[in-house]
JSON list of C-alpha atoms in Angstrom, two decimals:
[
{"chain": "A", "resi": 37, "resn": "UNK", "atom": "CA", "xyz": [6.98, 2.59, 19.20]},
{"chain": "A", "resi": 38, "resn": "UNK", "atom": "CA", "xyz": [8.33, 3.38, 15.75]},
{"chain": "A", "resi": 39, "resn": "UNK", "atom": "CA", "xyz": [8.43, 6.97, 14.55]},
{"chain": "A", "resi": 40, "resn": "UNK", "atom": "CA", "xyz": [9.69, 8.45, 11.29]},
{"chain": "A", "resi": 41, "resn": "UNK", "atom": "CA", "xyz": [9.69, 12.15, 10.42]},
{"chain": "A", "resi": 42, "resn": "UNK", "atom": "CA", "xyz": [11.05, 12.75, 6.94]},
{"chain": "A", "resi": 43, "resn": "UNK", "atom": "CA", "xyz": [11.38, 16.15, 5.30]},
{"chain": "A", "resi": 44, "resn": "UNK", "atom": "CA", "xyz": [12.60, 16.36, 1.72]},
{"chain": "A", "resi": 45, "resn": "UNK", "atom": "CA", "xyz": [12.27, 18.99, -0.96]},
{"chain": "A", "resi": 46, "resn": "UNK", "atom": "CA", "xyz": [9.51, 17.06, -2.77]},
{"chain": "A", "resi": 47, "resn": "UNK", "atom": "CA", "xyz": [7.70, 15.36, 0.10]},
{"chain": "A", "resi": 48, "resn": "UNK", "atom": "CA", "xyz": [7.08, 15.23, 3.84]},
{"chain": "A", "resi": 49, "resn": "UNK", "atom": "CA", "xyz": [6.33, 11.98, 5.69]},
{"chain": "A", "resi": 50, "resn": "UNK", "atom": "CA", "xyz": [5.09, 11.36, 9.22]},
{"chain": "A", "resi": 51, "resn": "UNK", "atom": "CA", "xyz": [4.90, 7.68, 10.20]},
{"chain": "A", "resi": 52, "resn": "UNK", "atom": "CA", "xyz": [3.98, 6.58, 13.73]},
{"chain": "A", "resi": 53, "resn": "UNK", "atom": "CA", "xyz": [3.40, 3.03, 14.89]},
{"chain": "A", "resi": 54, "resn": "UNK", "atom": "CA", "xyz": [2.52, 2.17, 18.49]},
{"chain": "A", "resi": 55, "resn": "UNK", "atom": "CA", "xyz": [2.78, -1.48, 19.51]},
{"chain": "A", "resi": 56, "resn": "UNK", "atom": "CA", "xyz": [0.76, -3.00, 22.35]},
{"chain": "A", "resi": 57, "resn": "UNK", "atom": "CA", "xyz": [2.63, -6.28, 22.89]},
{"chain": "A", "resi": 58, "resn": "UNK", "atom": "CA", "xyz": [0.40, -7.44, 25.76]},
{"chain": "A", "resi": 59, "resn": "UNK", "atom": "CA", "xyz": [-2.75, -7.34, 23.61]},
{"chain": "A", "resi": 60, "resn": "UNK", "atom": "CA", "xyz": [-0.99, -8.00, 20.26]},
{"chain": "A", "resi": 61, "resn": "UNK", "atom": "CA", "xyz": [-2.29, -4.78, 18.73]},
{"chain": "A", "resi": 62, "resn": "UNK", "atom": "CA", "xyz": [-0.80, -2.08, 16.54]},
{"chain": "A", "resi": 63, "resn": "UNK", "atom": "CA", "xyz": [-1.95, 1.52, 16.12]},
{"chain": "A", "resi": 64, "resn": "UNK", "atom": "CA", "xyz": [-0.65, 3.00, 12.89]},
{"chain": "A", "resi": 65, "resn": "UNK", "atom": "CA", "xyz": [-0.75, 6.56, 11.50]},
{"chain": "A", "resi": 66, "resn": "UNK", "atom": "CA", "xyz": [0.87, 7.58, 8.22]},
{"chain": "A", "resi": 67, "resn": "UNK", "atom": "CA", "xyz": [0.78, 10.88, 6.35]},
{"chain": "A", "resi": 68, "resn": "UNK", "atom": "CA", "xyz": [2.72, 11.77, 3.19]},
{"chain": "A", "resi": 69, "resn": "UNK", "atom": "CA", "xyz": [2.40, 15.16, 1.55]},
{"chain": "A", "resi": 70, "resn": "UNK", "atom": "CA", "xyz": [3.77, 15.71, -1.94]},
{"chain": "A", "resi": 71, "resn": "UNK", "atom": "CA", "xyz": [3.44, 18.79, -4.10]},
{"chain": "A", "resi": 72, "resn": "UNK", "atom": "CA", "xyz": [0.21, 17.63, -5.77]},
{"chain": "A", "resi": 73, "resn": "UNK", "atom": "CA", "xyz": [-1.06, 14.88, -3.48]},
{"chain": "A", "resi": 74, "resn": "UNK", "atom": "CA", "xyz": [-1.57, 13.78, 0.09]},
{"chain": "A", "resi": 75, "resn": "UNK", "atom": "CA", "xyz": [-1.84, 10.26, 1.49]},
{"chain": "A", "resi": 76, "resn": "UNK", "atom": "CA", "xyz": [-3.30, 9.82, 4.95]},
{"chain": "A", "resi": 77, "resn": "UNK", "atom": "CA", "xyz": [-3.77, 6.39, 6.56]},
{"chain": "A", "resi": 78, "resn": "UNK", "atom": "CA", "xyz": [-4.75, 5.18, 9.99]},
{"chain": "A", "resi": 79, "resn": "UNK", "atom": "CA", "xyz": [-5.31, 1.62, 11.11]},
{"chain": "A", "resi": 80, "resn": "UNK", "atom": "CA", "xyz": [-5.54, -0.56, 14.21]},
{"chain": "A", "resi": 81, "resn": "UNK", "atom": "CA", "xyz": [-4.64, -4.20, 13.68]},
{"chain": "A", "resi": 82, "resn": "UNK", "atom": "CA", "xyz": [-3.34, -7.38, 15.27]},
{"chain": "A", "resi": 83, "resn": "UNK", "atom": "CA", "xyz": [0.40, -8.06, 15.37]},
{"chain": "A", "resi": 84, "resn": "UNK", "atom": "CA", "xyz": [2.17, -11.44, 15.54]},
{"chain": "A", "resi": 85, "resn": "UNK", "atom": "CA", "xyz": [4.11, -12.60, 18.59]},
{"chain": "A", "resi": 86, "resn": "UNK", "atom": "CA", "xyz": [7.86, -11.96, 18.49]},
{"chain": "A", "resi": 87, "resn": "UNK", "atom": "CA", "xyz": [7.64, -9.49, 15.58]},
{"chain": "A", "resi": 88, "resn": "UNK", "atom": "CA", "xyz": [10.14, -6.69, 14.89]},
{"chain": "A", "resi": 89, "resn": "UNK", "atom": "CA", "xyz": [9.56, -3.30, 13.32]},
{"chain": "A", "resi": 90, "resn": "UNK", "atom": "CA", "xyz": [11.64, -2.38, 10.27]},
{"chain": "A", "resi": 91, "resn": "UNK", "atom": "CA", "xyz": [14.32, -0.63, 12.34]},
{"chain": "A", "resi": 92, "resn": "UNK", "atom": "CA", "xyz": [14.53, -2.95, 15.35]},
{"chain": "A", "resi": 93, "resn": "UNK", "atom": "CA", "xyz": [15.00, -5.94, 13.01]},
{"chain": "A", "resi": 94, "resn": "UNK", "atom": "CA", "xyz": [18.53, -4.69, 12.32]},
{"chain": "A", "resi": 95, "resn": "UNK", "atom": "CA", "xyz": [19.34, -4.71, 16.03]},
{"chain": "A", "resi": 96, "resn": "UNK", "atom": "CA", "xyz": [17.56, -8.03, 16.61]},
{"chain": "A", "resi": 97, "resn": "UNK", "atom": "CA", "xyz": [19.99, -9.66, 14.16]},
{"chain": "A", "resi": 98, "resn": "UNK", "atom": "CA", "xyz": [22.89, -8.47, 16.31]},
{"chain": "A", "resi": 99, "resn": "UNK", "atom": "CA", "xyz": [21.73, -10.78, 19.11]},
{"chain": "A", "resi": 100, "resn": "UNK", "atom": "CA", "xyz": [21.41, -13.91, 16.98]},
{"chain": "A", "resi": 101, "resn": "UNK", "atom": "CA", "xyz": [24.08, -16.65, 17.23]},
{"chain": "A", "resi": 102, "resn": "UNK", "atom": "CA", "xyz": [25.73, -15.81, 13.91]},
{"chain": "A", "resi": 103, "resn": "UNK", "atom": "CA", "xyz": [27.71, -18.66, 12.35]},
{"chain": "A", "resi": 104, "resn": "UNK", "atom": "CA", "xyz": [28.55, -19.26, 8.70]},
{"chain": "A", "resi": 105, "resn": "UNK", "atom": "CA", "xyz": [25.76, -21.37, 7.23]},
{"chain": "A", "resi": 106, "resn": "UNK", "atom": "CA", "xyz": [23.10, -20.26, 9.73]},
{"chain": "A", "resi": 107, "resn": "UNK", "atom": "CA", "xyz": [19.60, -19.41, 8.51]},
{"chain": "A", "resi": 108, "resn": "UNK", "atom": "CA", "xyz": [16.98, -17.31, 10.32]},
{"chain": "A", "resi": 109, "resn": "UNK", "atom": "CA", "xyz": [13.55, -15.94, 9.54]},
{"chain": "A", "resi": 110, "resn": "UNK", "atom": "CA", "xyz": [11.17, -13.80, 11.57]},
{"chain": "A", "resi": 111, "resn": "UNK", "atom": "CA", "xyz": [8.13, -11.54, 11.11]},
{"chain": "A", "resi": 112, "resn": "UNK", "atom": "CA", "xyz": [8.45, -7.80, 10.59]},
{"chain": "A", "resi": 113, "resn": "UNK", "atom": "CA", "xyz": [5.48, -5.47, 10.91]},
{"chain": "A", "resi": 114, "resn": "UNK", "atom": "CA", "xyz": [5.49, -2.23, 8.91]},
{"chain": "A", "resi": 115, "resn": "UNK", "atom": "CA", "xyz": [2.58, 0.10, 8.14]},
{"chain": "A", "resi": 116, "resn": "UNK", "atom": "CA", "xyz": [-0.06, -2.47, 9.12]},
{"chain": "A", "resi": 117, "resn": "UNK", "atom": "CA", "xyz": [1.53, -5.18, 6.95]},
{"chain": "A", "resi": 118, "resn": "UNK", "atom": "CA", "xyz": [3.35, -8.33, 8.05]},
{"chain": "A", "resi": 119, "resn": "UNK", "atom": "CA", "xyz": [6.28, -9.61, 6.02]},
{"chain": "A", "resi": 120, "resn": "UNK", "atom": "CA", "xyz": [8.93, -12.23, 6.65]},
{"chain": "A", "resi": 121, "resn": "UNK", "atom": "CA", "xyz": [12.65, -11.50, 6.55]},
{"chain": "A", "resi": 122, "resn": "UNK", "atom": "CA", "xyz": [14.90, -14.43, 5.69]},
{"chain": "A", "resi": 123, "resn": "UNK", "atom": "CA", "xyz": [18.61, -14.27, 6.57]},
{"chain": "A", "resi": 124, "resn": "UNK", "atom": "CA", "xyz": [21.59, -16.39, 5.55]},
{"chain": "A", "resi": 125, "resn": "UNK", "atom": "CA", "xyz": [24.99, -15.98, 7.20]},
{"chain": "A", "resi": 126, "resn": "UNK", "atom": "CA", "xyz": [27.07, -16.50, 4.06]},
{"chain": "A", "resi": 127, "resn": "UNK", "atom": "CA", "xyz": [30.68, -16.06, 5.09]},
{"chain": "A", "resi": 128, "resn": "UNK", "atom": "CA", "xyz": [33.20, -14.33, 7.27]},
{"chain": "A", "resi": 129, "resn": "UNK", "atom": "CA", "xyz": [34.81, -11.48, 5.38]},
{"chain": "A", "resi": 130, "resn": "UNK", "atom": "CA", "xyz": [37.28, -8.71, 6.15]},
{"chain": "A", "resi": 131, "resn": "UNK", "atom": "CA", "xyz": [36.02, -5.28, 5.07]},
{"chain": "A", "resi": 132, "resn": "UNK", "atom": "CA", "xyz": [37.56, -1.84, 5.30]},
{"chain": "A", "resi": 133, "resn": "UNK", "atom": "CA", "xyz": [35.22, 0.94, 6.40]},
{"chain": "A", "resi": 134, "resn": "UNK", "atom": "CA", "xyz": [36.35, 4.54, 7.05]},
{"chain": "A", "resi": 135, "resn": "UNK", "atom": "CA", "xyz": [39.98, 3.44, 7.17]},
{"chain": "A", "resi": 136, "resn": "UNK", "atom": "CA", "xyz": [39.41, 0.64, 9.68]},
{"chain": "A", "resi": 137, "resn": "UNK", "atom": "CA", "xyz": [39.53, -3.08, 8.89]},
{"chain": "A", "resi": 138, "resn": "UNK", "atom": "CA", "xyz": [36.79, -5.25, 10.43]},
{"chain": "A", "resi": 139, "resn": "UNK", "atom": "CA", "xyz": [36.30, -9.01, 10.56]},
{"chain": "A", "resi": 140, "resn": "UNK", "atom": "CA", "xyz": [32.63, -9.41, 9.68]},
{"chain": "A", "resi": 141, "resn": "UNK", "atom": "CA", "xyz": [29.84, -11.82, 8.92]},
{"chain": "A", "resi": 142, "resn": "UNK", "atom": "CA", "xyz": [28.26, -11.12, 5.53]},
{"chain": "A", "resi": 143, "resn": "UNK", "atom": "CA", "xyz": [24.53, -11.68, 5.78]},
{"chain": "A", "resi": 144, "resn": "UNK", "atom": "CA", "xyz": [22.21, -11.98, 2.80]},
{"chain": "A", "resi": 145, "resn": "UNK", "atom": "CA", "xyz": [18.63, -10.97, 3.49]},
{"chain": "A", "resi": 146, "resn": "UNK", "atom": "CA", "xyz": [15.51, -11.55, 1.43]},
{"chain": "A", "resi": 147, "resn": "UNK", "atom": "CA", "xyz": [12.46, -9.48, 2.12]},
{"chain": "A", "resi": 148, "resn": "UNK", "atom": "CA", "xyz": [9.00, -9.34, 0.66]},
{"chain": "A", "resi": 149, "resn": "UNK", "atom": "CA", "xyz": [7.40, -6.04, 1.54]},
{"chain": "A", "resi": 150, "resn": "UNK", "atom": "CA", "xyz": [5.69, -3.18, -0.31]},
{"chain": "A", "resi": 151, "resn": "UNK", "atom": "CA", "xyz": [6.91, 0.32, -0.99]},
{"chain": "A", "resi": 152, "resn": "UNK", "atom": "CA", "xyz": [9.92, 2.15, -2.36]},
{"chain": "A", "resi": 153, "resn": "UNK", "atom": "CA", "xyz": [12.39, -0.23, -0.70]},
{"chain": "A", "resi": 154, "resn": "UNK", "atom": "CA", "xyz": [10.83, -3.27, -2.28]},
{"chain": "A", "resi": 155, "resn": "UNK", "atom": "CA", "xyz": [13.88, -5.32, -3.12]},
{"chain": "A", "resi": 156, "resn": "UNK", "atom": "CA", "xyz": [14.28, -6.95, -6.49]},
{"chain": "A", "resi": 157, "resn": "UNK", "atom": "CA", "xyz": [17.55, -8.50, -5.34]},
{"chain": "A", "resi": 158, "resn": "UNK", "atom": "CA", "xyz": [18.96, -9.49, -2.00]},
{"chain": "A", "resi": 159, "resn": "UNK", "atom": "CA", "xyz": [20.09, -7.02, 0.65]},
{"chain": "A", "resi": 160, "resn": "UNK", "atom": "CA", "xyz": [23.55, -7.52, 2.15]},
{"chain": "A", "resi": 161, "resn": "UNK", "atom": "CA", "xyz": [24.65, -6.56, 5.66]},
{"chain": "A", "resi": 162, "resn": "UNK", "atom": "CA", "xyz": [28.08, -6.81, 7.25]},
{"chain": "A", "resi": 163, "resn": "UNK", "atom": "CA", "xyz": [28.16, -7.20, 11.05]},
{"chain": "A", "resi": 164, "resn": "UNK", "atom": "CA", "xyz": [31.43, -7.38, 12.99]},
{"chain": "A", "resi": 165, "resn": "UNK", "atom": "CA", "xyz": [32.33, -10.79, 14.37]},
{"chain": "A", "resi": 166, "resn": "UNK", "atom": "CA", "xyz": [32.99, -9.19, 17.78]},
{"chain": "A", "resi": 167, "resn": "UNK", "atom": "CA", "xyz": [30.38, -9.64, 20.55]},
{"chain": "A", "resi": 168, "resn": "UNK", "atom": "CA", "xyz": [28.99, -6.13, 19.76]},
{"chain": "A", "resi": 169, "resn": "UNK", "atom": "CA", "xyz": [28.03, -7.24, 16.24]},
{"chain": "A", "resi": 170, "resn": "UNK", "atom": "CA", "xyz": [28.28, -3.71, 14.90]},
{"chain": "A", "resi": 171, "resn": "UNK", "atom": "CA", "xyz": [26.54, -3.15, 11.57]},
{"chain": "A", "resi": 172, "resn": "UNK", "atom": "CA", "xyz": [29.40, -1.65, 9.55]},
{"chain": "A", "resi": 173, "resn": "UNK", "atom": "CA", "xyz": [28.09, -1.83, 5.99]},
{"chain": "A", "resi": 174, "resn": "UNK", "atom": "CA", "xyz": [25.01, -2.58, 3.86]},
{"chain": "A", "resi": 175, "resn": "UNK", "atom": "CA", "xyz": [24.01, -2.50, 0.20]},
{"chain": "A", "resi": 176, "resn": "UNK", "atom": "CA", "xyz": [20.92, -3.30, -1.83]},
{"chain": "A", "resi": 177, "resn": "UNK", "atom": "CA", "xyz": [19.25, -2.75, -5.16]},
{"chain": "A", "resi": 178, "resn": "UNK", "atom": "CA", "xyz": [15.84, -1.18, -4.68]},
{"chain": "A", "resi": 179, "resn": "UNK", "atom": "CA", "xyz": [12.93, -0.14, -6.86]},
{"chain": "A", "resi": 180, "resn": "UNK", "atom": "CA", "xyz": [14.33, 3.37, -7.37]},
{"chain": "A", "resi": 181, "resn": "UNK", "atom": "CA", "xyz": [17.99, 2.33, -7.88]},
{"chain": "A", "resi": 182, "resn": "UNK", "atom": "CA", "xyz": [20.41, 1.21, -5.22]},
{"chain": "A", "resi": 183, "resn": "UNK", "atom": "CA", "xyz": [21.27, 2.12, -1.66]},
{"chain": "A", "resi": 184, "resn": "UNK", "atom": "CA", "xyz": [24.44, 1.57, 0.37]},
{"chain": "A", "resi": 185, "resn": "UNK", "atom": "CA", "xyz": [25.83, 2.71, 3.66]},
{"chain": "A", "resi": 186, "resn": "UNK", "atom": "CA", "xyz": [28.86, 2.40, 5.91]},
{"chain": "A", "resi": 187, "resn": "UNK", "atom": "CA", "xyz": [29.55, 3.03, 9.57]},
{"chain": "A", "resi": 188, "resn": "UNK", "atom": "CA", "xyz": [30.96, 6.53, 10.00]},
{"chain": "A", "resi": 189, "resn": "UNK", "atom": "CA", "xyz": [31.60, 6.59, 13.73]},
{"chain": "A", "resi": 190, "resn": "UNK", "atom": "CA", "xyz": [30.99, 4.37, 16.72]},
{"chain": "A", "resi": 191, "resn": "UNK", "atom": "CA", "xyz": [31.51, 5.39, 20.33]},
{"chain": "A", "resi": 192, "resn": "UNK", "atom": "CA", "xyz": [31.31, 2.54, 22.85]},
{"chain": "A", "resi": 193, "resn": "UNK", "atom": "CA", "xyz": [29.18, 2.94, 25.93]},
{"chain": "A", "resi": 194, "resn": "UNK", "atom": "CA", "xyz": [27.05, 5.85, 24.69]},
{"chain": "A", "resi": 195, "resn": "UNK", "atom": "CA", "xyz": [23.40, 5.58, 23.85]}
]
């Protein structure tokens, strides 16, 4: 299951995707309301084996055997569309986030998917080189500008 509820001053979005992995099916509902317009979609479709949704892909990468020079690609399914994410583990790099230094793997990702986050350039992620592979930083140029983020707080053992 993937669920997004987004409330902003200019739009509201409800996005729900239910995945039936045994039968390789997806059930997708999407509704976006803007001041002057509404978009409402619903679709049932087949999904590929071993796919990730757009959020779980980030956590899937944490379990990969990251080594400098490694390359990975896998399918991602978002809003009834399949796209392939390609990842290169470029280098080990020390980064400072929120006053803490981390030894990380810098990963360059290429994606080909529709929407506001359609990347014109690569997306970069920094995962710690510890067994937890914490995502501590990311940055990307996107259709509407750029986006970046850093880990604010991590508490081990809590879910």
